[in-house]
mmCIF file of C-alpha atoms in Angstrom:
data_model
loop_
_atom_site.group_PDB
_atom_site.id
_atom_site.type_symbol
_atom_site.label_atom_id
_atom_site.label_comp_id
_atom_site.label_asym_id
_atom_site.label_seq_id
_atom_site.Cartn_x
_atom_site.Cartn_y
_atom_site.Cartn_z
ATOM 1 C CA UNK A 7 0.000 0.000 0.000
ATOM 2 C CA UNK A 8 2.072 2.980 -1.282
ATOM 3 C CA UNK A 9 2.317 5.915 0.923
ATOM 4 C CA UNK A 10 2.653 8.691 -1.689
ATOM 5 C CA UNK A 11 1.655 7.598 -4.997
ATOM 6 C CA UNK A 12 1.696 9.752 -7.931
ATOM 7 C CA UNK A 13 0.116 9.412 -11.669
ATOM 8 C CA UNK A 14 1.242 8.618 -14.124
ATOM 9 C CA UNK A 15 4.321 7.355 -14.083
ATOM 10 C CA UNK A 16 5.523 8.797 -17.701
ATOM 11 C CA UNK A 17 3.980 11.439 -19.409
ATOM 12 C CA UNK A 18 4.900 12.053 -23.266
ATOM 13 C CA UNK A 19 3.370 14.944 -24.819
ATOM 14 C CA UNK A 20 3.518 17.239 -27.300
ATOM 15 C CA UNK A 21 4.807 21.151 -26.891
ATOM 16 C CA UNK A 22 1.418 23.619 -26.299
ATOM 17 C CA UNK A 23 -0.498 20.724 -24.600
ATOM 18 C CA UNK A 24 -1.915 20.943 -21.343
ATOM 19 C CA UNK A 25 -1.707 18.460 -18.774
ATOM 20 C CA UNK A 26 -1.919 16.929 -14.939
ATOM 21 C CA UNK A 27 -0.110 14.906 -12.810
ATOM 22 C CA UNK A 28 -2.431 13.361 -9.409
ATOM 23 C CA UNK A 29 -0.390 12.847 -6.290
ATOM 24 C CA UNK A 30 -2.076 11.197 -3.203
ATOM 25 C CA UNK A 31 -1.208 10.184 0.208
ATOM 26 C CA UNK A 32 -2.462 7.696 3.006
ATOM 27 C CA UNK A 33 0.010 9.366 5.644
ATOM 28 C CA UNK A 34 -2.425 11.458 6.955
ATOM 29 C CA UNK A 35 0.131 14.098 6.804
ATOM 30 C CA UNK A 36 -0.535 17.675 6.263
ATOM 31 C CA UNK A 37 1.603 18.931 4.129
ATOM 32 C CA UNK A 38 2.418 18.234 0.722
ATOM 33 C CA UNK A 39 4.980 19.394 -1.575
ATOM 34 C CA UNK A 40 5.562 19.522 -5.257
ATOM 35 C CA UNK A 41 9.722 19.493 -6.473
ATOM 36 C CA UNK A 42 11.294 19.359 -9.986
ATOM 37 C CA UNK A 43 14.566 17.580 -11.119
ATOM 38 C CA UNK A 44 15.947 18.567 -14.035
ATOM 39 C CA UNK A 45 18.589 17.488 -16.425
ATOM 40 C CA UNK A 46 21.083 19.193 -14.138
ATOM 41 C CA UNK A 47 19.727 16.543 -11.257
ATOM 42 C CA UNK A 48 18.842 18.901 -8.843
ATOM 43 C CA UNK A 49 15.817 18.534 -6.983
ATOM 44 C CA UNK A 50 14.072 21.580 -6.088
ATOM 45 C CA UNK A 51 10.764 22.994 -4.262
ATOM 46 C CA UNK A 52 8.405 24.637 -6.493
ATOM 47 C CA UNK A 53 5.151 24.577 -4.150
ATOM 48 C CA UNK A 54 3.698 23.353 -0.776
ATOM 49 C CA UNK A 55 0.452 23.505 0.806
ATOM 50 C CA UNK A 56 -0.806 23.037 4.366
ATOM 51 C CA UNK A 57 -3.933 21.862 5.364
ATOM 52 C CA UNK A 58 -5.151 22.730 1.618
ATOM 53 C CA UNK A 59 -3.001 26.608 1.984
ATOM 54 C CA UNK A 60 -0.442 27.154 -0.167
ATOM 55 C CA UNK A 61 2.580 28.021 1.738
ATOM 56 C CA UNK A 62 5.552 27.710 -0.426
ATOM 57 C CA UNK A 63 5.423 29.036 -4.345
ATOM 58 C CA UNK A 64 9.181 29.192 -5.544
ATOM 59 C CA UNK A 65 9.486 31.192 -9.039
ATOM 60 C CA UNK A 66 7.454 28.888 -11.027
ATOM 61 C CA UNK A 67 5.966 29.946 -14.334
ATOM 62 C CA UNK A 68 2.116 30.716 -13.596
ATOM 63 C CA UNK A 69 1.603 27.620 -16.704
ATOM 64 C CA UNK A 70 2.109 25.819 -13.760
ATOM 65 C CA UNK A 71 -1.074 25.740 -10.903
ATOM 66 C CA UNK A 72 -1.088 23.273 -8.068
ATOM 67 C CA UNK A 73 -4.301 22.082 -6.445
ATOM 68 C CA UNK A 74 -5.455 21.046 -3.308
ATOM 69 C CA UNK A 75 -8.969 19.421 -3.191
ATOM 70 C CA UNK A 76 -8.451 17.826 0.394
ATOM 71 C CA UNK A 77 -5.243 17.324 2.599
ATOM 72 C CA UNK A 78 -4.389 13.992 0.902
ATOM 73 C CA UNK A 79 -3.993 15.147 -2.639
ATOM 74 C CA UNK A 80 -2.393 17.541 -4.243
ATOM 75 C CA UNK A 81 -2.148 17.636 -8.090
ATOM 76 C CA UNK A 82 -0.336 19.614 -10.394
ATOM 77 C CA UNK A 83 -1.433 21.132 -13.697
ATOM 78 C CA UNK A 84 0.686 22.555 -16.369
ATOM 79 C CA UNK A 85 -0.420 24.744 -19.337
ATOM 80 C CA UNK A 86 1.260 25.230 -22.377
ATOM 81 C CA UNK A 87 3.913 22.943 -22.054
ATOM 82 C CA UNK A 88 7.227 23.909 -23.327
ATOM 83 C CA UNK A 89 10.462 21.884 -24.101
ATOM 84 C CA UNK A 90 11.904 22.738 -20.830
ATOM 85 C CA UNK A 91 9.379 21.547 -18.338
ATOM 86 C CA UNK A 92 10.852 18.083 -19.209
ATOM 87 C CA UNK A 93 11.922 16.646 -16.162
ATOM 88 C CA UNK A 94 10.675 14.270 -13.383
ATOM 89 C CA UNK A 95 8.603 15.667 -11.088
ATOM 90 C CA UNK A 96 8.313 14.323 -7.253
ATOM 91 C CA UNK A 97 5.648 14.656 -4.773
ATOM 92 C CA UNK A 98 6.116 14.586 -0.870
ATOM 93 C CA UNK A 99 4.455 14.576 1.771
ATOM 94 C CA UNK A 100 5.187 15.167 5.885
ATOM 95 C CA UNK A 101 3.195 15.485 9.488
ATOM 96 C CA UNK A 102 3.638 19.502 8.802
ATOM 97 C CA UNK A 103 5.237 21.700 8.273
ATOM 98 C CA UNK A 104 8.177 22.480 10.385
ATOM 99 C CA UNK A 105 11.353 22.448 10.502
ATOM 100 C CA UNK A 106 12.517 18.993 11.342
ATOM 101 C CA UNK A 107 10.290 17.033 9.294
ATOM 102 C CA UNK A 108 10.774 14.086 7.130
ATOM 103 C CA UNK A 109 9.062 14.444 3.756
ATOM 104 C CA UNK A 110 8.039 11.210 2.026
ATOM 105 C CA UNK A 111 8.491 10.840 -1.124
ATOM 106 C CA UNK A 112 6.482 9.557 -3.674
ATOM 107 C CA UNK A 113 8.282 7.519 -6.965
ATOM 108 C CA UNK A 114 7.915 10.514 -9.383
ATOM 109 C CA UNK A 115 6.522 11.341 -12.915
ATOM 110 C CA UNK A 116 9.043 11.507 -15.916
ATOM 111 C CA UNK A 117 7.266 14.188 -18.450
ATOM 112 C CA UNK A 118 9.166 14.362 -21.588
ATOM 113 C CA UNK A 119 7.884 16.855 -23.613
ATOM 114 C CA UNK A 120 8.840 16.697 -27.399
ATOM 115 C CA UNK B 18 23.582 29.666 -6.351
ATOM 116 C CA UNK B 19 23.901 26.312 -5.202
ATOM 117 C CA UNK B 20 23.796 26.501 -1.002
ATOM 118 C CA UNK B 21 24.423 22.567 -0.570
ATOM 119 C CA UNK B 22 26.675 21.080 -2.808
ATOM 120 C CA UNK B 23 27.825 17.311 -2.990
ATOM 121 C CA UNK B 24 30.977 17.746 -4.984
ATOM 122 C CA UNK B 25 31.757 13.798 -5.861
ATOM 123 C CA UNK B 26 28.793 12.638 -8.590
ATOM 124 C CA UNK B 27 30.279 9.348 -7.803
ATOM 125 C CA UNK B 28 31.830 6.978 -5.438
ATOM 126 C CA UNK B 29 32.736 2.840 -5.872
ATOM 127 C CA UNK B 30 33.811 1.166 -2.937
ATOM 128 C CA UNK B 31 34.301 -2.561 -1.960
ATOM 129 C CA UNK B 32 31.516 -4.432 -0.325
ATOM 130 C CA UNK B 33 33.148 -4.389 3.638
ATOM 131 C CA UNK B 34 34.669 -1.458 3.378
ATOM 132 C CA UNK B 35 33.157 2.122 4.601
ATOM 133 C CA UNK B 36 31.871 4.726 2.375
ATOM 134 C CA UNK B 37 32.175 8.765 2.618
ATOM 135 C CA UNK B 38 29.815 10.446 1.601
ATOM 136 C CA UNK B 39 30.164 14.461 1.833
ATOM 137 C CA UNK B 40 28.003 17.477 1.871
ATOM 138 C CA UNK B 41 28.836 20.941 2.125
ATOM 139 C CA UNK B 42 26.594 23.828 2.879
ATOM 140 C CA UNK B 43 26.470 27.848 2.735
ATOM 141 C CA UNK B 44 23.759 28.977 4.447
ATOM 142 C CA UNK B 45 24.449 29.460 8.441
ATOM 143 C CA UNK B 46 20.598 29.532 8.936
ATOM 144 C CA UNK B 47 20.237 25.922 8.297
ATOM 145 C CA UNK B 48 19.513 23.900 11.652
ATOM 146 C CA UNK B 49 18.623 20.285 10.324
ATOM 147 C CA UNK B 50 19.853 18.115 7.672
ATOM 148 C CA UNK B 51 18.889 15.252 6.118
ATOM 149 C CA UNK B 52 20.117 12.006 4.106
ATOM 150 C CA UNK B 53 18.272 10.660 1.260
ATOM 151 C CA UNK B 54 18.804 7.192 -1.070
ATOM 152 C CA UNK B 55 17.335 7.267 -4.259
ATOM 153 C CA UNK B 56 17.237 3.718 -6.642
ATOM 154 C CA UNK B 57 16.379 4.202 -10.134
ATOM 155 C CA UNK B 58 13.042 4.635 -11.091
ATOM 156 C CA UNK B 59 11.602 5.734 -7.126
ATOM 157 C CA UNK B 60 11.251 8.365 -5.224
ATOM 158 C CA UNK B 61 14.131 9.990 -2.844
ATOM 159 C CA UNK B 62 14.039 7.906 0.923
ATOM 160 C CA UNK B 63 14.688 9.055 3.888
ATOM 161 C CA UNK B 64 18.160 7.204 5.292
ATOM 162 C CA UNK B 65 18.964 9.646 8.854
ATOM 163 C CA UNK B 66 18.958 13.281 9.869
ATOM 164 C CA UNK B 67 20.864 15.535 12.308
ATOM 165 C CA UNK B 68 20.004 17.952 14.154
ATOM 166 C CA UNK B 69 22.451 21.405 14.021
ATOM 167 C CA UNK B 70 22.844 21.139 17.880
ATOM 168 C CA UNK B 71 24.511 17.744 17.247
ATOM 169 C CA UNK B 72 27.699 16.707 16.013
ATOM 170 C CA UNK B 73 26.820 13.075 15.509
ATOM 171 C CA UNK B 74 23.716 10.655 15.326
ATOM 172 C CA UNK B 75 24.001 6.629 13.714
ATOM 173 C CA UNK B 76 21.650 4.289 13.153
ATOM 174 C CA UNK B 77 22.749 1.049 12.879
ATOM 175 C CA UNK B 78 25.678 1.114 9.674
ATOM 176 C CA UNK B 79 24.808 4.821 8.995
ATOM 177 C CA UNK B 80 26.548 7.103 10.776
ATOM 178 C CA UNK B 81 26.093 11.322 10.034
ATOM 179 C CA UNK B 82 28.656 13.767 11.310
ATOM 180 C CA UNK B 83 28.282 17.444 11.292
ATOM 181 C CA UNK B 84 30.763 19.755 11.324
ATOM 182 C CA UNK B 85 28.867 23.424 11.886
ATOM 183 C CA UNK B 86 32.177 25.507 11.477
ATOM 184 C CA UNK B 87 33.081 24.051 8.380
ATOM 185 C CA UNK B 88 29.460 23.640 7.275
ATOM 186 C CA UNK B 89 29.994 20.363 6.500
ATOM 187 C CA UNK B 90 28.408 16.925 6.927
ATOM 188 C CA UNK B 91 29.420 13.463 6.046
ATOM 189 C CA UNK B 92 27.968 10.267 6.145
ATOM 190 C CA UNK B 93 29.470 7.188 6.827
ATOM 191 C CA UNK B 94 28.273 4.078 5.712
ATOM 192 C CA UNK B 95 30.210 1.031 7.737
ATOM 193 C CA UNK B 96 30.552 -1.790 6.312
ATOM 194 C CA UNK B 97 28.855 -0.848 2.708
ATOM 195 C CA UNK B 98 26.830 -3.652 0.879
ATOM 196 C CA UNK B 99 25.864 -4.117 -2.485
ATOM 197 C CA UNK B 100 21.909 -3.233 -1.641
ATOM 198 C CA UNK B 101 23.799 0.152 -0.801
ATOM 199 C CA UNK B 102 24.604 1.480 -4.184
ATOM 200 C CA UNK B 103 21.997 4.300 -5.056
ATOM 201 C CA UNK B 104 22.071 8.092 -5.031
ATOM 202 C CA UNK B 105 22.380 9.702 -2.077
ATOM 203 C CA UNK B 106 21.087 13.337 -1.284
ATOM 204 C CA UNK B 107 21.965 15.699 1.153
ATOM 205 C CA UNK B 108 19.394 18.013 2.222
ATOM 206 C CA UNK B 109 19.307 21.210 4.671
ATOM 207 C CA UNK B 110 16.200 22.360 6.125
ATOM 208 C CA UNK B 111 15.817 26.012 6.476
ATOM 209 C CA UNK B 112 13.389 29.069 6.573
ATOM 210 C CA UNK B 113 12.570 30.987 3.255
ATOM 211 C CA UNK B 114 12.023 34.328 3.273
ATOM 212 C CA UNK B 115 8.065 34.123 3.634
ATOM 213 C CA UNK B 116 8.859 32.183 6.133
ATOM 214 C CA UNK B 117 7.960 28.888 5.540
ATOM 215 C CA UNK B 118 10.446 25.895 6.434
ATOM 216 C CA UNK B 119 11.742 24.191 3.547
ATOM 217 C CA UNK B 120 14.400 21.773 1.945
ATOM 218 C CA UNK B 121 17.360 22.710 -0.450
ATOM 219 C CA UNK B 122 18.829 19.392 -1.880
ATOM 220 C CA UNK B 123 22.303 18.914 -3.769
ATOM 221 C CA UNK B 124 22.770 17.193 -6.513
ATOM 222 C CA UNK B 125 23.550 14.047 -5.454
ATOM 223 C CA UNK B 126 26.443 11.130 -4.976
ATOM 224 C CA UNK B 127 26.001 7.738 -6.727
ATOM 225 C CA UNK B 128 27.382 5.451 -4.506
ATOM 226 C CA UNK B 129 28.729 2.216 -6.067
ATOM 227 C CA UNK B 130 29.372 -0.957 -3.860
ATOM 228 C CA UNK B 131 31.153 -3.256 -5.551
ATOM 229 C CA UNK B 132 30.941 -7.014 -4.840
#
C-alpha cells in the first residue's frame, strides 16, 4: 500500500499541450509538496500547501497551478507545455510543516515533452 | 547559487569497506539536515537526519557527522553492501524568506558498492 503515490508514471506529450499529474497520500500528513529535477539533477521545491493553503510558491511559471482538493492530494497542472518543463517531477508529503520534518516521497513522474 | 553542494557525482567502494559520503553547505541559517537514497526509477528515501545542535547521530551502519564551522556533513556508511549502491542526497532544512520551512537538496552522490 504505497504511501505517496503519484500518476502517471511517464507522461509524453507534445509542446502547447496541457496536462496533470495526481499525487495522493495515506500518511495522513498535512503537508504536501511539489519538487522538480531537471537534467542538471537537482531537486528543487516549487510549491507546498498546508492543510489545503499554499505556503511555499518558488518562481514557477504561472503555466504551472497546483491544487489542493483535500489534505491527501495535491495535483499539479501545467499549461502550455514547453520543451523545458521536461523533467521528473516528485511529490512529498510530511506530518507539517516544520522544521525537522521528514518528507516522504512519492516515486515521481518523468514528463518528456517533445 | 547552489547553497548545498555534494561535490563527488560518484563513489565505488568494496563491499566491507566504509563509504564517505560528503556534503557541504552555505547557508548558516540551516539547523537540520537530512540524508536521502534514491534507486532508479523511485522516489528519494529518507536514510537519517541531524540535528544542528549535534555533532553526531548513527543508526545502525549509517553514521552522520556534522561539522557546523566548516558547514559540512558526512555520512558514513560502515561496512557498505551491495543493496547500498543508489544516489544519495543531502538536504538542509531552512526558513525561506516568507517564512515557511523548507528543503534545499544537492545534486547528489552515486554510490557504487562493488561485490
Amino acid at each position: 500500500d504505497t504511501a505517496v503515490s503519484q500518476t502517471p508514471k511517464y507522461l509524453v506529450t507534445q509542446m502547447g499541450n496541457d496536462k496533470s499529474i495526481k499525487c495522493e497520500q495515506n500518511l495522513g500528513h498535512d503537508t504536501m509538496y511539489w519538487y522538480k529535477q531537471d537534467s542538471k539533477k537537482f531537486l528543487k521545491i516549487m510549491f507546498s500547501y498546508n492543510n489545503k493553503e499554499l505556503i511555499i510558491n518558488e518562481t514557477v511559471p504561472n503555466r504551472f497551478s497546483p491544487k489542493s482538493p483535500d489534505k491527501a492530494h495535491l495535483n499539479l497542472h501545467i499549461n502550455s507545455l514547453e520543451l523545458g518543463d521536461s523533467a521528473v517531477y516528485f511529490c512529498a508529503s510530511s506530518q507539517d510543516p516544520g522544521p525537522r520534518v521528514i518528507q516522504y516521497f512519492g516515486a515521481g513522474t518523468r514528463l518528456s515533452v517533445l | 547559487d547552489q547553497q548545498v553542494k555534494q561535490n563527488s557525482p560518484s563513489l565505488s567502494v568494496q563491499e566491507g569497506r566504509i563509504s564517505i559520503l560528503n556534503c557541504d553547505y552555505t547557508n548558516s541559517m540551516f539547523d537540520y539536515f537530512l540524508w536521502y537514497k534514491k534507486y532508479p526509477a523511485e522516489g528519494p528515501t529518507f536514510l537519517i537526519s541531524i540535528s544542528s545542535i549535534k555533532d553526531k547521530n548513527e543508526d545502525g551502519r549509517f553514521t552522520v557527522f556534522l561539522n557546523k564551522s566548516a558547514k559540512h556533513l558526512s555520512l558514513h556508511i560502515v561496512p557498505s553492501q551491495p543493496g547500498d549502491s543508489a544516489v544519495y542526497f543531502c538536504a538542509a532544512s531552512g526558513i525561506n524568506g516568507a517564512g515557511s520551512y523548507q528543503l534545499t537538496f544537492g545534486k547528489g552522490t552515486k554510490l557504487s558498492v562493488i561485490p
